Structures are given as C-alpha cells and as structure tokens.
PDB file of C-alpha atoms in Angstrom:
ATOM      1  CA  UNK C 648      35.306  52.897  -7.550  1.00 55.00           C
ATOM      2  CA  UNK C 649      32.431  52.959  -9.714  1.00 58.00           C
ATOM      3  CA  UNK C 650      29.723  50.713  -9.983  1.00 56.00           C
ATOM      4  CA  UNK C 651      30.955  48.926 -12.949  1.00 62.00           C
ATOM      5  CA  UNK C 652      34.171  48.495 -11.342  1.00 66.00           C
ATOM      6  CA  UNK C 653      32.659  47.341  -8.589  1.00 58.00           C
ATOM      7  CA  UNK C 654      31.430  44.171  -9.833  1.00 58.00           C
ATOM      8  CA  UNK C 655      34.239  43.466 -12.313  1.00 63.00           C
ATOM      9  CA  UNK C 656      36.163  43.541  -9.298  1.00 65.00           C
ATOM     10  CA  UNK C 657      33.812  41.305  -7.131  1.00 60.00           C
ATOM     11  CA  UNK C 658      34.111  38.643 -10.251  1.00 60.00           C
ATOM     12  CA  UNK C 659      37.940  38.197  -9.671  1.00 62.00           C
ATOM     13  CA  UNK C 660      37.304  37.284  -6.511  1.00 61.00           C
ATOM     14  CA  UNK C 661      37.486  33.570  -5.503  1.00 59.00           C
ATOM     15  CA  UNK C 662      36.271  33.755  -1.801  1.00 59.00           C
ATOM     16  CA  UNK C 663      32.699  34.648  -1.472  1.00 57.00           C
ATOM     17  CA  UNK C 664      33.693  36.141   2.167  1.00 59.00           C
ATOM     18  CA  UNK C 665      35.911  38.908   0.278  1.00 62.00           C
ATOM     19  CA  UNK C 666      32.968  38.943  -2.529  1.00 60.00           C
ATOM     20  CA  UNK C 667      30.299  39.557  -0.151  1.00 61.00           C
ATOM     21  CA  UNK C 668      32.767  42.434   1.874  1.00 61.00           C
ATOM     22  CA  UNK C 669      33.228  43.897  -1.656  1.00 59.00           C
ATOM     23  CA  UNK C 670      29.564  44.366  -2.423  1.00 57.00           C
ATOM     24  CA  UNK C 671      28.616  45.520   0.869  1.00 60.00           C
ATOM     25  CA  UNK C 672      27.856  49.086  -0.281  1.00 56.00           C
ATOM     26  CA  UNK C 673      26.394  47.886  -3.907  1.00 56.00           C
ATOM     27  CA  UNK C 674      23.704  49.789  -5.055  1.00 54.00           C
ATOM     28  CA  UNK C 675      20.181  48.712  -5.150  1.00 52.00           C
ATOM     29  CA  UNK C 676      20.244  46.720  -7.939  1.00 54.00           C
ATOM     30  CA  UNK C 677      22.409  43.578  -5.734  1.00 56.00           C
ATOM     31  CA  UNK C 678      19.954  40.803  -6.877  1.00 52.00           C
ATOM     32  CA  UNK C 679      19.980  41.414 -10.233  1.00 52.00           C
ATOM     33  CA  UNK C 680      24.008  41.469  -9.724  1.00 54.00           C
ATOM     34  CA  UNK C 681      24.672  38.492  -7.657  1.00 54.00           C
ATOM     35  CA  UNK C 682      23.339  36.213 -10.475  1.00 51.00           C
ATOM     36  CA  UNK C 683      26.261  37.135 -12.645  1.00 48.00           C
ATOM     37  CA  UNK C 684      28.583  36.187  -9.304  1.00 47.00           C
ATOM     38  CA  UNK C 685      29.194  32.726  -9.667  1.00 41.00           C
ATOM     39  CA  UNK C 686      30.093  30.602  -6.621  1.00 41.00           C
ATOM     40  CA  UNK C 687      28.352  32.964  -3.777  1.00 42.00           C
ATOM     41  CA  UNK C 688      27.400  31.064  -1.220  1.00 41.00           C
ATOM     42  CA  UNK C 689      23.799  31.726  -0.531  1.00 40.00           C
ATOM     43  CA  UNK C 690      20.827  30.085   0.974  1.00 43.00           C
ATOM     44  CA  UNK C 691      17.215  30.560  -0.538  1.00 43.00           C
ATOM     45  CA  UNK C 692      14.431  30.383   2.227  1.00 43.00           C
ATOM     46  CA  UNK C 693      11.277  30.214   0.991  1.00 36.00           C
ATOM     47  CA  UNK C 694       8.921  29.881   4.580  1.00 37.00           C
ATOM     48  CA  UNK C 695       5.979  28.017   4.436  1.00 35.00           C
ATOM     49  CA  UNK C 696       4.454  27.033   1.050  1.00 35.00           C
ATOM     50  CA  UNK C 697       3.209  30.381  -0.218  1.00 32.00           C
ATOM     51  CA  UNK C 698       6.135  32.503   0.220  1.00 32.00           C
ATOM     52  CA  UNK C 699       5.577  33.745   3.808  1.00 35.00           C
ATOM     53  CA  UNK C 700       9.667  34.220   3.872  1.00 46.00           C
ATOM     54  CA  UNK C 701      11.019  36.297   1.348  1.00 55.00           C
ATOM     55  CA  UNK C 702      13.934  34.515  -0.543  1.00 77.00           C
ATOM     56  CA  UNK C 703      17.318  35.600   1.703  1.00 82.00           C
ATOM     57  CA  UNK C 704      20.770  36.517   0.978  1.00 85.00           C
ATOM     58  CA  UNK C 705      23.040  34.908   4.305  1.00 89.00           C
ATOM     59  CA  UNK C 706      26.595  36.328   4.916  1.00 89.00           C
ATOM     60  CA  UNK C 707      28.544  36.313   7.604  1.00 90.00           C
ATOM     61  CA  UNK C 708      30.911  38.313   8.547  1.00 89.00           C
ATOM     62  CA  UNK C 709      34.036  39.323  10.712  1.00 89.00           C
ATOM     63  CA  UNK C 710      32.471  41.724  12.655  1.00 90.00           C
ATOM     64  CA  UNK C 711      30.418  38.806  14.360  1.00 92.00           C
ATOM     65  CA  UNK C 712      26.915  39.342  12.554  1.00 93.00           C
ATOM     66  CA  UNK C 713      24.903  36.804  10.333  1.00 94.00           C
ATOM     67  CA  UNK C 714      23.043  39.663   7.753  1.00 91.00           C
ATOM     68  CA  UNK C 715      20.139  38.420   6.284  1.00 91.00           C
ATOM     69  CA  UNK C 716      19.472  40.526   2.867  1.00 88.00           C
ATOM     70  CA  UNK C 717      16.235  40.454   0.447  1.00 83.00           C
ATOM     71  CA  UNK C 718      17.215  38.920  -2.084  1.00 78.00           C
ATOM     72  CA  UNK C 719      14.510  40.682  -4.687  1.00 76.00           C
ATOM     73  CA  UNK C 720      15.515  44.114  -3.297  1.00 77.00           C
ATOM     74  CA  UNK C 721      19.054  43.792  -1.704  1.00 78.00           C
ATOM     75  CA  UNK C 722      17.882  45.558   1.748  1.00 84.00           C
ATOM     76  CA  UNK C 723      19.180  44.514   5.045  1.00 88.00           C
ATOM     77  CA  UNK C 724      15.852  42.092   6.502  1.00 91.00           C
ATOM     78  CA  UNK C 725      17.902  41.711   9.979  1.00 93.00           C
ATOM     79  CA  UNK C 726      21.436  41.278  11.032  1.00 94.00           C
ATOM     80  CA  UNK C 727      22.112  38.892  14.310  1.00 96.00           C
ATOM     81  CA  UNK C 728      25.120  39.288  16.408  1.00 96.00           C
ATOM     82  CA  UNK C 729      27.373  36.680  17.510  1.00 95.00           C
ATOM     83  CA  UNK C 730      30.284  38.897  18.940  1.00 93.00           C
ATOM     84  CA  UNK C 731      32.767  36.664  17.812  1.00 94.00           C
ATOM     85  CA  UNK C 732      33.668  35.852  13.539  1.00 93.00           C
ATOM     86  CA  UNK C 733      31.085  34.463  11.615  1.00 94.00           C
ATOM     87  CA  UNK C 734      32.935  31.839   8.872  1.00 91.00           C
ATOM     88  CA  UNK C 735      30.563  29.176   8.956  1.00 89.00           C
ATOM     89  CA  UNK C 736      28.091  29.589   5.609  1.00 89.00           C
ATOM     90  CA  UNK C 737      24.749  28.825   7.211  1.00 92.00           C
ATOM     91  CA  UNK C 738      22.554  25.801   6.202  1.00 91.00           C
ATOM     92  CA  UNK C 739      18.358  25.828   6.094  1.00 89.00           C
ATOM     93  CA  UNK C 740      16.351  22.838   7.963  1.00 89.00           C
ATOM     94  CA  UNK C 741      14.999  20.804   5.400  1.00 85.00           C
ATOM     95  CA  UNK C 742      11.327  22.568   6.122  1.00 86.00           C
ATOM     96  CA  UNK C 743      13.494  26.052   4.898  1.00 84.00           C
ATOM     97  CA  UNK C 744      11.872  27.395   8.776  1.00 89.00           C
ATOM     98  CA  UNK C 745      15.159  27.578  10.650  1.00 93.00           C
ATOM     99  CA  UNK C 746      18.730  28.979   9.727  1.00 94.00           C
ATOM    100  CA  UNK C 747      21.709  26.888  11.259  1.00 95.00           C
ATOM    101  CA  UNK C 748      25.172  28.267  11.339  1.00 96.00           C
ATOM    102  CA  UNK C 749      28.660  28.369  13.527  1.00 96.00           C
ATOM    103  CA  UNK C 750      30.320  31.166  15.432  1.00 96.00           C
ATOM    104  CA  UNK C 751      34.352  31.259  16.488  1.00 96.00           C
ATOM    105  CA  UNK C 752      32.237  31.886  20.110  1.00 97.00           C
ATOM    106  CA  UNK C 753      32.139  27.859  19.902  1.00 97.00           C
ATOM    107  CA  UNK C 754      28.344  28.597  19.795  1.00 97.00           C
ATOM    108  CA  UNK C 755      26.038  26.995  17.015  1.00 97.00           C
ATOM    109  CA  UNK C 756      22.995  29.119  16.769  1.00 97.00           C
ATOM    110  CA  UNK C 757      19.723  28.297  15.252  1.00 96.00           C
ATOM    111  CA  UNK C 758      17.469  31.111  14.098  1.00 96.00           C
ATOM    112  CA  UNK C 759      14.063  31.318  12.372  1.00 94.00           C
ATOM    113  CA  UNK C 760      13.873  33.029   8.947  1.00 90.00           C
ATOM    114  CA  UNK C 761      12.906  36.148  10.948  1.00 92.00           C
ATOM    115  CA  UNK C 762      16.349  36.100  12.847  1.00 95.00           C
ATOM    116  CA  UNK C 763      15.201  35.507  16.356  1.00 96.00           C
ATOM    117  CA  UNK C 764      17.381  32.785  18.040  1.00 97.00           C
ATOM    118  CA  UNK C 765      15.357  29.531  18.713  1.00 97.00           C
ATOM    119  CA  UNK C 766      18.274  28.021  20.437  1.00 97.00           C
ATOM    120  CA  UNK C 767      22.281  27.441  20.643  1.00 97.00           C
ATOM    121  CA  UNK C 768      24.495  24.964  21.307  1.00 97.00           C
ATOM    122  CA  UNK C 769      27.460  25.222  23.393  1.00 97.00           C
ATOM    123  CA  UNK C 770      31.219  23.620  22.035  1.00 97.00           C
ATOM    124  CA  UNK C 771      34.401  23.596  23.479  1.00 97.00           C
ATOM    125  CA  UNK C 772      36.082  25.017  20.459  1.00 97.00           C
ATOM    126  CA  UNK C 773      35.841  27.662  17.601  1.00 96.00           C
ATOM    127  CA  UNK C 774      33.177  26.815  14.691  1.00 96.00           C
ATOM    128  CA  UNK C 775      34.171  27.616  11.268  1.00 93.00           C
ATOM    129  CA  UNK C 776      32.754  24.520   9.439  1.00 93.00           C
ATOM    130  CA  UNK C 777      29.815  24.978   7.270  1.00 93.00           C
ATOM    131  CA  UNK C 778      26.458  22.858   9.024  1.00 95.00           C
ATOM    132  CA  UNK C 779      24.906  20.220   6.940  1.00 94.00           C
ATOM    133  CA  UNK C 780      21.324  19.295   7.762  1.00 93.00           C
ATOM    134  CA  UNK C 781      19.898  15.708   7.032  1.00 91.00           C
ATOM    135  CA  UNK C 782      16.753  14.847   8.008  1.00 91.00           C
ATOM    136  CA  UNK C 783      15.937  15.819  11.396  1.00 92.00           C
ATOM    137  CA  UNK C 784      19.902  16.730  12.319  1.00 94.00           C
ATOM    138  CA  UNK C 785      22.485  19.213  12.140  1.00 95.00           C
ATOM    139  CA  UNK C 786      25.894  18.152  11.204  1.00 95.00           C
ATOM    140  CA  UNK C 787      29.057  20.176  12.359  1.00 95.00           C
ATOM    141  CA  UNK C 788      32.658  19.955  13.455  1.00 96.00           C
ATOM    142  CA  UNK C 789      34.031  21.809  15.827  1.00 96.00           C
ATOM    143  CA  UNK C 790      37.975  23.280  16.724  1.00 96.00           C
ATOM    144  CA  UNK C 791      37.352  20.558  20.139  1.00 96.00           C
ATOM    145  CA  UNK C 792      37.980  17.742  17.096  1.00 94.00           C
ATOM    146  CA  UNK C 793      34.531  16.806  17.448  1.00 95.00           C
ATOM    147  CA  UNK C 794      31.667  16.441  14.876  1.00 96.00           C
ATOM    148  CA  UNK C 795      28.582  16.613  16.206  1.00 95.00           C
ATOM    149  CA  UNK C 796      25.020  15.934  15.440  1.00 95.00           C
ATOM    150  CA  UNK C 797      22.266  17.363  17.038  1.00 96.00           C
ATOM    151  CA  UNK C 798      18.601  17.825  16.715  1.00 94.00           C
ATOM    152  CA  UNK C 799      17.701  21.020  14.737  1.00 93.00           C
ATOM    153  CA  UNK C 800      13.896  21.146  16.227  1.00 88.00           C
ATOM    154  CA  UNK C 801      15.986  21.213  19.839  1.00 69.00           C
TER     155      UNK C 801
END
C-alpha cells in the first residue's frame, strides 16, 4: 500500500485504535498527517511553561505498551510496557506533568511526560475506561464495578 493509500485508508476508519495500528509504519511526515485524521484521540503535553515537553502523540496498544510519539516529527519519544492490553486513552494532570491511563492488568499507571512510572494503582478488575482528571483527582472505572477516585500527585 502506498502512502496515499495509506491515509485514505486510515480516514475510513472510525476507531482511532485501528487508525493508530494503520499508521504505525507512516512515513515521517505523521504530524503533518494526523491533522487531516479527524477524531484521533490524542493528548498534547506541553511540560512546564516554556515547552520543556515536546507536544506528544499517546496510543495504546494491544501488545501492552503506551507509545509516546513527537508529535512535530512523528518519532517514537518512549514506549512503556504494561504486559497486558492497553484500551484506556490516557488523560494529562491538569499541570500537563503526569500521564494517567488504564491497563487490562487492573493496574492504573501514572507516568511523567518522560515515561518513567511515578506510581500505580492496584484494581480488582480489567481497566479499559478512559481516566478523567479534575482538579487534584483521577477518575476511573474499573471491570470490579467500581469507579474510583484517587489522588494523581499519590
């Protein structure tokens, strides 16, 4: 498949898992790509107030990683294993320092921008929801039938 085909293709697509799959092995011009993708779901961390974080492309995927791409250049910036499916789309604290997301390993994780693990929190059941942060707390639900709400600077 050409490139052209490539991203014809990726536009018929209406889940951004199967999108992001598709465009896996895009060539190097991604960023300038995924703007004519509508309805990826992405997350744009910015660091501390001068850019010290470049802005980040988050997928996960069913291989059990979280990859982290640049979004200006489309290179891989880190990938973080979870060993188990990654469904959950991640969610930024509300300082855009720390990267919040679900595995089916019933484990929420918390990186920083850098993708080193600050910390995790155990479930009883598989997490495919998508984390909303509010404030000061994470918001998930879990396959235990709980929603829980915990601390993100934990």
């Amino acid at each position: 498949m050409d490139e052209e085909q490539l991203f014809e293709a990726a536009r018929h697509i209406d889940s951004p898992r199967e999108r992001a799959a598709l465009l896996a092995d895009a060539p190097a011009d991604l960023p300038a790509r995924l703007e004519a993708l509508e309805g990826l779901a992405w997350n744009e961390l910015t660091g501390e107030e001068g850019a010290a974080a470049p802005p980040l492309l988050l997928v996960g995927d069913e291989a059990g990683y979280l990859n982290a791409l640049d979004l200006k250049t489309g290179n891989q910036k880190w990938r973080f294993a979870t060993l188990q499916d990654v469904y959950s789309s991640p969610a930024a604290s509300t300082d855009s320092k720390r990267v919040l997301f679900g595995s089916t390993n019933y484990l929420l994780y918390c990186l920083d921008t850098e993708g080193t693990m600050l910390w995790k929190f155990p479930t009883t059941g598989r997490i495919k929801s998508d984390p909303v942060v509010e404030g000061s707390k994470v918001y998930f639900s879990s396959y235990d039938k709980h929603v829980y709400a915990v601390n993100v600077a934990d």
